[in-house]
Amino acid sequence: MAHSHKHEKPVETGPKSRLISLVAQFDDPHALVVACDRAREAGYKQFDAYSPFPVHGIDDAIGIRRTRLPFFVLAVALGACVFALFLQYYVNATDESPIFPGYKFFISGKPLFSLPANIPVTFEIIVLSSAFATFFGMWILNGLPRLANPLQRIPMFRRATNDKFFLVLEAKDDKFSENRSRQQLEEWGATAIEECHEDLTDQKIPAGLRRAGILLLFALLLPPALIYRVSGMTYRQPRLHVVPDMDWQDRYNPQTRGPNIGTPERPRPLFADGRAMRKPVPGTIARGDLTENDEYFRGYKTGTAPSESQSGPYAAIQDGMAAPETPPEPEWVDVFPEDITVDADFVKRGKQRFEIYCVACHGYDGNGEGLVNQRAVSLAATGDAAWTAAKSLHDPAVKSQPVGRIFDTISNGRATMGPYKDQIPVKDRWAIAAYVKALQKTGIKSPADLANDQGTATPAGN
Amino acid sequence: MAASVDLSLDNTYEDPSRRADLVLGGMTYGDITDNVAEIWEAGRPPTAWYIVFGIAVVLLGILGVCLLHLFFMGVGVWGNNNPVYWGFPIVNFVFWVGIGHAGTLISAILFLFRQNWRTSINRAAEAMTIFAVVCAGLFPGVHIGRIWVFYWLFPVPTEHLAMWPNFRSPLLWDVFAVGTYATVSLLFWYMGMVPDIATFRDRAKTKLQKIIYGVLSLGWTGSARAWHRYEMAYTILAALATPLVLSVHTIVSFDFAVSQLPGWHTTIFPPYFVAGAIFSGFAMVVTLLVPCRSLFKLERLITIRHLENMNKIIMATGLMVGTAYGIEFFIAWYGGVDYERFAFINRAFGNYGISYWIMVTCNVFIPQLFWIRWFRTNLVAMVIISIFVNIGMWFERFVILMSLTRDFLPSSWGNFYPSMIDILMLIGSFGLFFTLFCLFCRFLPIIAISEVKNVSPQTLHAHGHDHHEEHATAH
């Protein structure tokens, strides 16, 4: 296949080459068909005709069997149909798969997979695959591409793509004998006859080319090897960012002074005072910032607030996670603030929020069966983590707490429990507090109580 | 052999007793090869080629600069804005895709219908198709803004995006339809060209030519066995391309028809788009082939009869398009939906009314001239009419798009103004098209040599005494 030259050298005859066929030229298509007929009648099997265009009747004259190409294409088309439908089903109607899961698009409540909408793409994929099958199938069946062909060294044969018609008798045919075949060809009306030789010296790939080929093969192995090498490696540097998209853009940061845009020498602040934001107009307050009402927003009676450092998680951190010695506390409200109406819906809402925010640690019944707590406790037991077990909400110490105190625990956290005021709106925090109170009234007992309980009966409820 | 001198020189007369010759002047096989190969073998192409190529390259350069500007600045450089988010880019896309329909139609549908006259024009028409599809693909390709993630258009799993395209969206169908169409047209074109490239290979003089054409011809020798499979493959490809060509513009029309906008949401769109596509495609073929034919002295191969046939098709499809315009109005009135009625009255007499009348004049009235034989057979006249048709077809898409400016709520009405870049890119796309076409004329066989030989009088008459052949003219 990889001959370096094709048809420039004249053919050397002699021991270095072997006769492979006789090439006979004819002047018109009709003569060619007649000659082919004769050749077949004379018993030749290994011969072929060459013409600048498909000559009619030649298939019968040579005895060419109908190609199987159509069946091959049909098979590919059917496969493509199945593939296309599966592809669309997989990527648009499923989303559960460990690797590259599909993506369900819900659009106007239409079905995720419906033939009418999936037909256009199916059709196009069928046509595309069949076209490839036809194109490549045809070349493969024809044994092409072929870079060198001994026939093309015969100058006369170049007219096979122009205006002459050729019959080529192969030497490997049983009927073939050089002199007799030549005679027959003349009888059948050939206007010129030439021998086609195979150049035996030319069979090997030149050494240089082979070496280059081997080198190339090795070079091809490099990229996958490199990829394998770096896969799964960790880097301290951020990875190469070819296209920045909008990852780094000039912008004015809120609450900062100093330029983000422009150079340090020539800053371009948004406002003359260097700020990127305006201060509120005097005497106004932003939406949601009106939190004057201590009872509602903080759960204690107005004016009884202790200072920041005395309560909440900060205190716990300062004390090195030790249980806080009862810090000074404000006077907690023990009834719900005026703005809250506690009814069934409200408690239901509290239950739902509780199950979102609190169950992970405290468990559904409030006794600390939450998975996070269980795991943290088991880690703490082996010394792998520092953790104070989530307190049972049925602990008498908790049960006795006024509702304002519960509200405060949710808002600001307590010891190892984090604050939730940034995640949960005020009203929902009250709803959770209501649910906690309701839960405490169910008579569920804390694990400690249960342990003491063996025999002693404690009155349920508080 | 009743051929009088007349008929072998002028094949536009109908003689019911015989088929008109498709190759004139008694050309032999060798003459046909020479005629086509000379264009390529000539030391230097005609001066006119240099002029056209020069202008085309300049326009292509403009397109390139516009594209760079677009990539760096973003799609804001176009006139697209609320309420017309699809401006010139989609007009140009539909325009070029439409033009790209003639080639495959000629090579596939006319092949299946055994219209032998297609052989002289199919190669150039297919090439034109591919170049038009390249121009078409350009616009949606660059309109996505971040072209570096263009592969998100295809169903490729990406960790970055972590989602798949929506297979129920006409815009995605479009990606598949146009992609398939471009690929299949390319395969069809190349496959058809291989025997002719082999002809060039066997005539090549320089080493470089021998290598390039040798590789491109894939070692084709014209063996009868190879021809057998080749013809089968050609037929299959034609059979595949026929529904494909109809599907492509159908799907393009779905981009509009599947939406709910008055003036777009109609079932007539698919057939009307396909007819329009064929209409504009043939007009472009005529526009290109008439100058080519004179420039490269192909008058005996691309005869007046070929051109006349194309003009007849232009007239027929023009009538279909005209009918569709009429039906649209009728349905808008008959359907009784106020918004539809308004949309159509506005189309003709509203803010872009002028473009509607340009469209009707160019697409419906002017092609009627082809009823007259003189216009069908006069080279200058047919080129002028074809150019009008293409102008009209561009405006057709523009008119459709401008429905966006007046939808349901007057409060959301607005107008569309193309930017300079919009206009330059439209002009530049012609540069791309003509550059490719000029290169094609210079370096590839612009006529399907082997197919023409197959239908030349020499072959058909030789078949006359061939006992294998009953229908002398059937193939």
Coordinates of C-alpha atoms in Angstrom, one line a residue, chain A:
Chain A
M1 CA 0.0 0.0 0.0
A2 CA 2.7 2.5 0.9
H3 CA 4.6 2.6 -2.3
S4 CA 6.5 5.8 -2.5
H5 CA 6.0 6.3 -6.2
K6 CA 3.1 5.4 -8.4
H7 CA 3.4 5.6 -12.1
E8 CA 6.4 7.6 -13.0
K9 CA 9.0 4.8 -13.6
P10 CA 8.8 2.7 -16.8
V11 CA 8.2 -0.9 -16.0
E12 CA 11.4 -3.0 -15.9
T13 CA 10.8 -6.5 -17.2
G14 CA 13.1 -9.3 -16.2
P15 CA 13.4 -11.4 -13.1
K16 CA 12.5 -8.5 -11.0
S17 CA 8.9 -8.4 -12.2
R18 CA 6.1 -10.8 -12.9
L19 CA 3.3 -10.7 -15.5
I20 CA 0.0 -10.2 -13.8
S21 CA -2.4 -9.3 -16.5
L22 CA -3.0 -8.4 -20.1
V23 CA -4.6 -5.1 -20.8
A24 CA -6.6 -4.7 -24.0
Q25 CA -8.0 -1.4 -25.2
F26 CA -11.3 -0.9 -27.0
D27 CA -12.6 2.2 -28.6
D28 CA -16.2 2.2 -27.6
P29 CA -18.4 0.8 -24.9
H30 CA -20.3 -1.5 -27.2
A31 CA -17.1 -3.2 -28.2
L32 CA -16.1 -3.6 -24.6
V33 CA -19.4 -5.3 -23.7
V34 CA -19.1 -7.7 -26.6
A35 CA -15.5 -8.5 -25.7
C36 CA -16.6 -9.2 -22.1
D37 CA -19.3 -11.5 -23.3
R38 CA -16.7 -13.4 -25.3
A39 CA -14.3 -13.6 -22.4
R40 CA -17.0 -15.1 -20.2
E41 CA -18.0 -17.5 -22.9
A42 CA -14.4 -18.5 -23.3
G43 CA -14.4 -19.6 -19.7
Y44 CA -12.4 -16.7 -18.1
K45 CA -13.4 -15.9 -14.6
Q46 CA -10.7 -13.5 -13.4
F47 CA -11.2 -10.5 -15.6
D48 CA -12.5 -7.0 -15.2
A49 CA -13.5 -4.2 -17.5
Y50 CA -12.5 -0.5 -17.0
S51 CA -14.4 2.4 -18.4
P52 CA -14.7 6.2 -18.0
F53 CA -18.4 5.8 -17.1
P54 CA -20.6 2.9 -16.1
V55 CA -21.3 1.0 -19.3
H56 CA -24.7 -0.5 -19.7
G57 CA -25.0 -4.2 -19.9
I58 CA -21.5 -4.9 -18.6
D59 CA -22.7 -6.4 -15.4
D60 CA -24.4 -9.2 -17.2
A61 CA -21.5 -9.6 -19.7
I62 CA -19.0 -10.0 -16.9
G63 CA -21.4 -11.8 -14.6
I64 CA -21.2 -9.4 -11.7
R65 CA -23.4 -10.3 -8.8
R66 CA -25.6 -7.7 -7.2
T67 CA -23.9 -6.0 -4.4
R68 CA -25.0 -6.5 -0.8
L69 CA -24.5 -2.9 0.0
P70 CA -28.2 -2.1 0.4
F71 CA -28.6 -4.7 3.1
F72 CA -25.6 -3.4 5.0
V73 CA -27.1 0.1 4.8
L74 CA -30.5 -1.2 6.0
A75 CA -28.9 -2.8 9.0
V76 CA -27.1 0.3 9.9
A77 CA -30.3 2.4 9.5
L78 CA -32.2 0.1 11.8
G79 CA -29.4 0.3 14.4
A80 CA -29.3 4.1 14.1
C81 CA -33.1 4.2 14.7
V82 CA -32.8 2.3 17.9
F83 CA -29.8 4.2 19.0
A84 CA -31.4 7.6 18.3
L85 CA -34.5 6.8 20.3
F86 CA -32.5 5.4 23.1
L87 CA -30.2 8.4 23.2
Q88 CA -33.1 10.8 23.4
Y89 CA -34.9 8.7 26.0
Y90 CA -31.7 8.4 28.1
V91 CA -30.7 12.1 28.0
N92 CA -34.1 13.7 28.3
A93 CA -36.3 11.3 30.1
T94 CA -34.1 9.8 32.8
D95 CA -31.8 11.4 35.3
E96 CA -30.6 8.5 37.4
S97 CA -27.4 7.1 36.3
P98 CA -24.0 7.1 38.1
I99 CA -22.1 8.4 35.0
F100 CA -23.3 11.3 33.0
P101 CA -26.9 11.1 34.1
G102 CA -29.6 12.4 31.8
Y103 CA -31.3 15.7 32.3
K104 CA -35.1 15.9 32.5
F105 CA -36.5 19.0 31.0
F106 CA -40.0 19.7 32.2
I107 CA -41.5 22.0 29.6
S108 CA -45.1 23.1 29.8
G109 CA -46.1 19.8 31.3
K110 CA -45.3 18.0 28.1
P111 CA -44.2 14.3 28.3
L112 CA -40.5 13.8 28.6
F113 CA -40.5 11.3 25.8
S114 CA -43.0 11.5 23.0
L115 CA -42.5 10.2 19.5
P116 CA -43.7 13.3 17.6
A117 CA -41.2 15.5 19.3
N118 CA -38.4 12.9 19.0
I119 CA -38.9 12.0 15.4
P120 CA -37.0 14.8 13.7
V121 CA -33.8 13.9 15.4
T122 CA -34.3 10.2 15.0
F123 CA -34.8 10.8 11.3
E124 CA -31.7 12.8 10.9
I125 CA -29.6 10.4 12.8
I126 CA -30.9 7.5 10.6
V127 CA -30.1 9.4 7.4
L128 CA -26.7 10.5 8.7
S129 CA -25.6 7.0 9.7
S130 CA -27.0 5.4 6.5
A131 CA -25.2 7.9 4.4
F132 CA -21.9 7.1 6.2
A133 CA -22.6 3.4 5.8
T134 CA -23.2 3.8 2.1
F135 CA -20.2 6.0 1.5
F136 CA -17.7 4.0 3.5
G137 CA -19.3 0.6 2.8
M138 CA -19.0 1.3 -1.0
W139 CA -15.3 2.1 -0.7
I140 CA -14.5 -0.8 1.5
L141 CA -16.4 -3.3 -0.8
N142 CA -14.4 -1.8 -3.7
G143 CA -11.1 -2.3 -1.9
L144 CA -10.4 1.4 -2.0
P145 CA -8.7 3.7 -1.2
R146 CA -5.7 2.1 -2.9
L147 CA -2.6 4.2 -3.3
A148 CA -0.8 2.1 -5.9
N149 CA -2.0 0.0 -8.7
P150 CA 0.3 -1.6 -11.2
L151 CA -2.3 -0.9 -14.0
Q152 CA -1.7 2.8 -13.6
R153 CA 1.9 2.4 -14.7
I154 CA 0.7 1.6 -18.2
P155 CA 0.5 4.9 -20.1
M156 CA -2.3 3.7 -22.3
F157 CA -4.4 2.8 -19.3
R158 CA -4.6 6.5 -18.2
R159 CA -7.3 6.9 -20.9
A160 CA -9.6 4.6 -18.9
T161 CA -10.8 7.7 -17.1
N162 CA -11.0 9.6 -20.3
D163 CA -12.3 8.0 -23.5
K164 CA -11.0 4.4 -23.9
F165 CA -12.4 1.1 -22.6
F166 CA -10.3 -1.7 -21.3
L167 CA -10.6 -5.4 -20.7
V168 CA -8.0 -6.8 -18.3
L169 CA -7.4 -10.6 -18.2
E170 CA -5.7 -11.6 -15.0
A171 CA -2.8 -14.0 -15.2
K172 CA -4.0 -16.0 -12.2
D173 CA -7.0 -17.2 -14.2
D174 CA -6.9 -20.9 -15.0
K175 CA -7.6 -20.2 -18.7
F176 CA -4.9 -17.7 -19.0
S177 CA -1.9 -18.4 -21.2
E178 CA 0.0 -15.4 -22.4
N179 CA 0.1 -16.1 -26.2
R180 CA -3.4 -17.6 -26.5
S181 CA -5.0 -15.0 -24.4
R182 CA -3.3 -12.2 -26.5
Q183 CA -4.6 -13.9 -29.6
Q184 CA -8.1 -14.1 -28.3
L185 CA -8.1 -10.4 -27.3
E186 CA -7.1 -9.5 -30.8
E187 CA -9.9 -11.6 -32.2
W188 CA -12.4 -9.8 -29.9
G189 CA -11.5 -6.5 -31.4
A190 CA -8.9 -5.0 -29.1
T191 CA -7.2 -2.0 -30.6
A192 CA -4.1 -2.2 -28.5
I193 CA -2.8 -4.8 -26.0
E194 CA -0.2 -4.3 -23.3
E195 CA 1.3 -6.5 -20.5
C196 CA 0.9 -5.4 -16.9
H197 CA 3.8 -6.3 -14.7
E198 CA 4.1 -6.3 -11.0
D199 CA 7.3 -4.8 -9.8
L200 CA 8.7 -7.2 -7.3
T201 CA 11.5 -4.9 -6.2
D202 CA 9.0 -2.5 -5.0
Q203 CA 7.2 -4.5 -2.4
K204 CA 8.9 -3.4 0.8
I205 CA 8.3 -0.3 2.7
P206 CA 11.4 2.0 2.5
A207 CA 13.4 1.7 5.7
G208 CA 13.3 5.4 6.4
L209 CA 9.5 5.4 6.1
R210 CA 9.2 2.4 8.4
R211 CA 11.4 4.1 11.1
A212 CA 9.3 7.2 10.8
G213 CA 6.2 5.1 11.2
I214 CA 7.4 3.5 14.3
L215 CA 8.5 6.8 15.8
L216 CA 5.1 8.2 15.0
L217 CA 3.4 5.3 16.7
F218 CA 5.4 6.0 19.9
A219 CA 4.6 9.7 19.6
L220 CA 0.9 8.8 19.4
L221 CA 1.2 7.0 22.7
L222 CA 2.5 10.1 24.5
P223 CA -0.7 12.0 24.9
P224 CA -2.7 9.2 26.6
A225 CA 0.3 8.4 28.7
L226 CA 0.6 12.0 29.9
I227 CA -3.1 12.1 30.6
Y228 CA -2.9 8.9 32.6
R229 CA 0.0 10.4 34.5
V230 CA -1.8 13.6 35.6
S231 CA -5.2 12.1 36.1
G232 CA -6.3 12.2 39.7
M233 CA -3.3 14.4 40.7
T234 CA -3.9 17.4 43.1
Y235 CA -2.5 20.8 42.4
R236 CA -1.9 23.8 44.4
Q237 CA -2.1 26.1 41.4
P238 CA -5.5 26.9 40.0
R239 CA -6.0 25.0 36.8
L240 CA -5.3 26.4 33.3
H241 CA -8.2 28.7 32.4
V242 CA -8.2 29.0 28.7
V243 CA -11.3 31.0 28.2
P244 CA -12.0 33.2 31.2
D245 CA -15.7 33.4 30.4
M246 CA -17.0 35.8 33.1
D247 CA -15.1 34.4 36.0
W248 CA -13.0 37.5 36.6
Q249 CA -14.7 40.7 35.9
D250 CA -14.3 44.2 37.0
R251 CA -16.9 45.0 39.6
Y252 CA -17.6 47.3 42.5
N253 CA -17.6 45.3 45.7
P254 CA -20.2 46.3 48.2
Q255 CA -19.2 47.7 51.6
T256 CA -15.7 48.3 50.6
R257 CA -13.8 51.5 50.2
G258 CA -11.2 51.8 47.5
P259 CA -11.2 51.0 43.8
N260 CA -11.9 47.6 42.3
I261 CA -12.0 49.2 38.9
G262 CA -9.3 51.1 37.3
T263 CA -5.6 51.1 38.3
P264 CA -4.4 52.0 41.8
E265 CA -3.0 55.2 40.4
R266 CA -6.2 56.1 38.6
P267 CA -9.0 54.6 40.5
R268 CA -12.5 54.8 39.0
P269 CA -14.8 54.7 42.0
L270 CA -18.5 54.7 41.4
F271 CA -19.2 57.6 43.8
A272 CA -17.0 60.5 44.6
D273 CA -16.5 59.4 48.2
G274 CA -14.9 56.2 46.9
R275 CA -17.8 54.0 47.9
A276 CA -19.6 51.6 45.7
M277 CA -22.8 51.9 47.7
R278 CA -24.9 54.7 49.1
K279 CA -25.7 55.1 52.8
P280 CA -29.4 55.0 53.5
V281 CA -31.2 58.3 53.4
P282 CA -31.3 59.7 57.0
G283 CA -34.5 58.8 58.8
T284 CA -35.3 55.7 56.6
I285 CA -34.8 52.1 57.2
A286 CA -34.4 49.2 54.7
R287 CA -37.0 46.6 54.3
G288 CA -36.7 43.8 56.8
D289 CA -34.3 45.8 59.0
L290 CA -37.0 47.0 61.4
T291 CA -36.3 44.7 64.3
E292 CA -37.1 46.9 67.3
N293 CA -39.5 44.6 68.9
D294 CA -37.3 42.5 71.3
E295 CA -40.1 40.1 72.2
Y296 CA -40.8 39.1 68.6
F297 CA -37.3 39.3 67.2
R298 CA -35.2 38.1 70.2
G299 CA -37.6 36.3 72.5
Y300 CA -37.1 38.4 75.7
K301 CA -38.8 41.2 77.4
T302 CA -37.7 44.6 76.2
G303 CA -34.8 46.1 78.0
T304 CA -33.6 42.9 79.7
A305 CA -30.8 42.2 77.2
P306 CA -27.3 41.0 78.4
S307 CA -24.3 42.1 76.4
E308 CA -23.2 40.1 73.4
S309 CA -20.1 38.4 74.8
Q310 CA -22.1 36.8 77.6
S311 CA -24.2 34.5 75.6
G312 CA -24.3 32.5 72.4
P313 CA -21.7 30.5 70.6
Y314 CA -19.0 33.2 71.0
A315 CA -19.0 32.6 74.7
A316 CA -18.6 28.9 74.1
I317 CA -15.7 29.5 71.8
Q318 CA -14.0 31.7 74.4
D319 CA -14.5 29.1 77.0
G320 CA -12.8 26.5 74.8
M321 CA -15.9 24.6 74.1
A322 CA -16.5 24.0 77.8
A323 CA -20.1 23.9 78.9
P324 CA -20.8 27.6 79.7
E325 CA -21.3 28.4 83.3
T326 CA -24.8 29.8 83.3
P327 CA -24.2 33.2 81.8
P328 CA -26.4 36.1 82.7
E329 CA -29.6 35.8 80.8
P330 CA -32.4 38.2 79.9
E331 CA -35.9 37.7 81.0
W332 CA -37.4 35.2 78.4
V333 CA -40.9 35.5 77.3
D334 CA -43.0 32.6 78.3
V335 CA -46.0 33.3 76.0
F336 CA -45.8 33.7 72.3
P337 CA -45.5 37.3 71.1
E338 CA -48.6 39.2 70.0
D339 CA -47.8 38.9 66.3
I340 CA -48.0 35.1 66.4
T341 CA -51.2 33.1 66.5
V342 CA -50.5 29.5 67.4
D343 CA -52.9 27.2 65.7
A344 CA -52.8 23.7 64.0
D345 CA -51.4 25.1 60.8
F346 CA -48.7 27.0 62.6
V347 CA -47.6 23.9 64.5
K348 CA -47.7 21.9 61.3
R349 CA -45.4 24.5 59.7
G350 CA -43.2 24.2 62.7
K351 CA -43.1 20.4 62.3
Q352 CA -42.1 20.7 58.7
R353 CA -39.4 23.2 59.4
F354 CA -38.2 21.1 62.4
E355 CA -37.9 18.1 60.1
I356 CA -35.7 20.2 57.7
Y357 CA -33.5 21.9 60.2
C358 CA -33.3 20.1 63.4
V359 CA -34.0 16.4 62.8
A360 CA -30.5 15.8 61.4
C361 CA -29.2 16.1 65.0
H362 CA -32.1 15.9 67.4
G363 CA -34.0 13.1 65.6
Y364 CA -37.7 13.0 64.9
D365 CA -38.7 12.5 68.5
G366 CA -36.2 15.1 69.9
N367 CA -34.1 12.5 71.6
G368 CA -31.0 12.9 69.5
E369 CA -31.4 10.0 67.1
G370 CA -30.4 12.3 64.2
L371 CA -27.8 10.8 61.9
V372 CA -25.4 13.7 62.3
N373 CA -25.5 13.4 66.0
Q374 CA -25.1 9.6 66.0
R375 CA -22.1 9.8 63.7
A376 CA -20.6 12.7 65.7
V377 CA -21.0 10.9 68.9
S378 CA -19.4 7.8 67.6
L379 CA -16.5 9.8 66.2
A380 CA -16.2 11.6 69.5
A381 CA -16.0 8.2 71.3
T382 CA -12.9 7.3 69.4
G383 CA -11.4 10.7 69.8
D384 CA -11.7 11.7 66.2
A385 CA -13.9 14.6 66.8
A386 CA -15.0 16.9 69.6
W387 CA -18.7 16.8 70.1
T388 CA -21.2 17.3 72.8
A389 CA -24.2 15.1 72.2
A390 CA -27.3 16.9 71.1
K391 CA -29.3 17.5 74.1
S392 CA -32.6 15.7 74.4
L393 CA -35.4 18.1 74.0
H394 CA -37.2 16.1 76.6
D395 CA -34.6 16.8 79.2
P396 CA -36.3 18.3 82.2
A397 CA -33.9 21.2 82.0
V398 CA -35.1 21.9 78.5
K399 CA -38.7 21.1 79.2
S400 CA -38.8 23.7 81.8
Q401 CA -37.4 26.5 79.5
P402 CA -39.8 29.3 78.6
V403 CA -40.6 29.5 74.9
G404 CA -38.5 32.6 74.4
R405 CA -35.4 30.6 75.5
I406 CA -36.1 27.9 72.9
F407 CA -36.5 30.7 70.3
D408 CA -33.1 32.1 71.4
T409 CA -31.5 28.6 71.1
I410 CA -32.7 28.3 67.5
S411 CA -31.7 31.9 66.7
N412 CA -28.2 32.0 68.3
G413 CA -27.4 28.4 68.9
R414 CA -26.2 27.0 72.2
A415 CA -22.7 25.7 72.9
T416 CA -22.0 23.2 70.1
M417 CA -25.2 23.9 68.3
G418 CA -24.9 26.6 65.7
P419 CA -27.2 29.6 65.2
Y420 CA -30.0 29.4 62.7
K421 CA -31.1 33.0 62.5
D422 CA -29.6 33.5 59.1
Q423 CA -31.3 30.4 57.7
I424 CA -34.7 30.5 59.2
P425 CA -37.0 33.5 59.1
V426 CA -38.3 34.8 62.4
K427 CA -41.8 33.5 62.0
D428 CA -40.6 30.0 61.2
R429 CA -38.4 30.1 64.2
W430 CA -41.4 30.7 66.4
A431 CA -43.2 27.9 64.6
I432 CA -40.4 25.5 65.3
A433 CA -40.4 26.7 68.9
A434 CA -44.1 26.0 69.1
Y435 CA -43.5 22.5 67.7
V436 CA -40.8 21.8 70.2
K437 CA -43.1 22.8 72.9
A438 CA -45.8 20.5 71.4
L439 CA -43.3 17.7 71.1
Q440 CA -42.4 18.1 74.8
K441 CA -46.0 17.7 75.7
T442 CA -46.2 14.3 74.0
G443 CA -44.8 12.5 77.1
I444 CA -41.8 11.1 75.2
K445 CA -39.1 10.6 77.8
S446 CA -35.5 11.6 77.5
P447 CA -32.9 8.8 77.6
A448 CA -31.7 9.9 81.0
D449 CA -35.3 9.8 82.4
L450 CA -35.7 6.3 80.9
A451 CA -32.6 5.2 82.7
N452 CA -33.9 6.5 86.0
D453 CA -37.3 5.3 85.2
Q454 CA -36.7 1.6 86.1
G455 CA -39.4 1.4 88.6
T456 CA -39.9 5.1 89.5
A457 CA -42.8 6.7 87.8
T458 CA -42.4 10.3 86.7
P459 CA -45.5 12.3 85.9
A460 CA -45.6 12.9 82.1
G461 CA -45.8 16.5 80.9
N462 CA -44.6 19.6 82.8

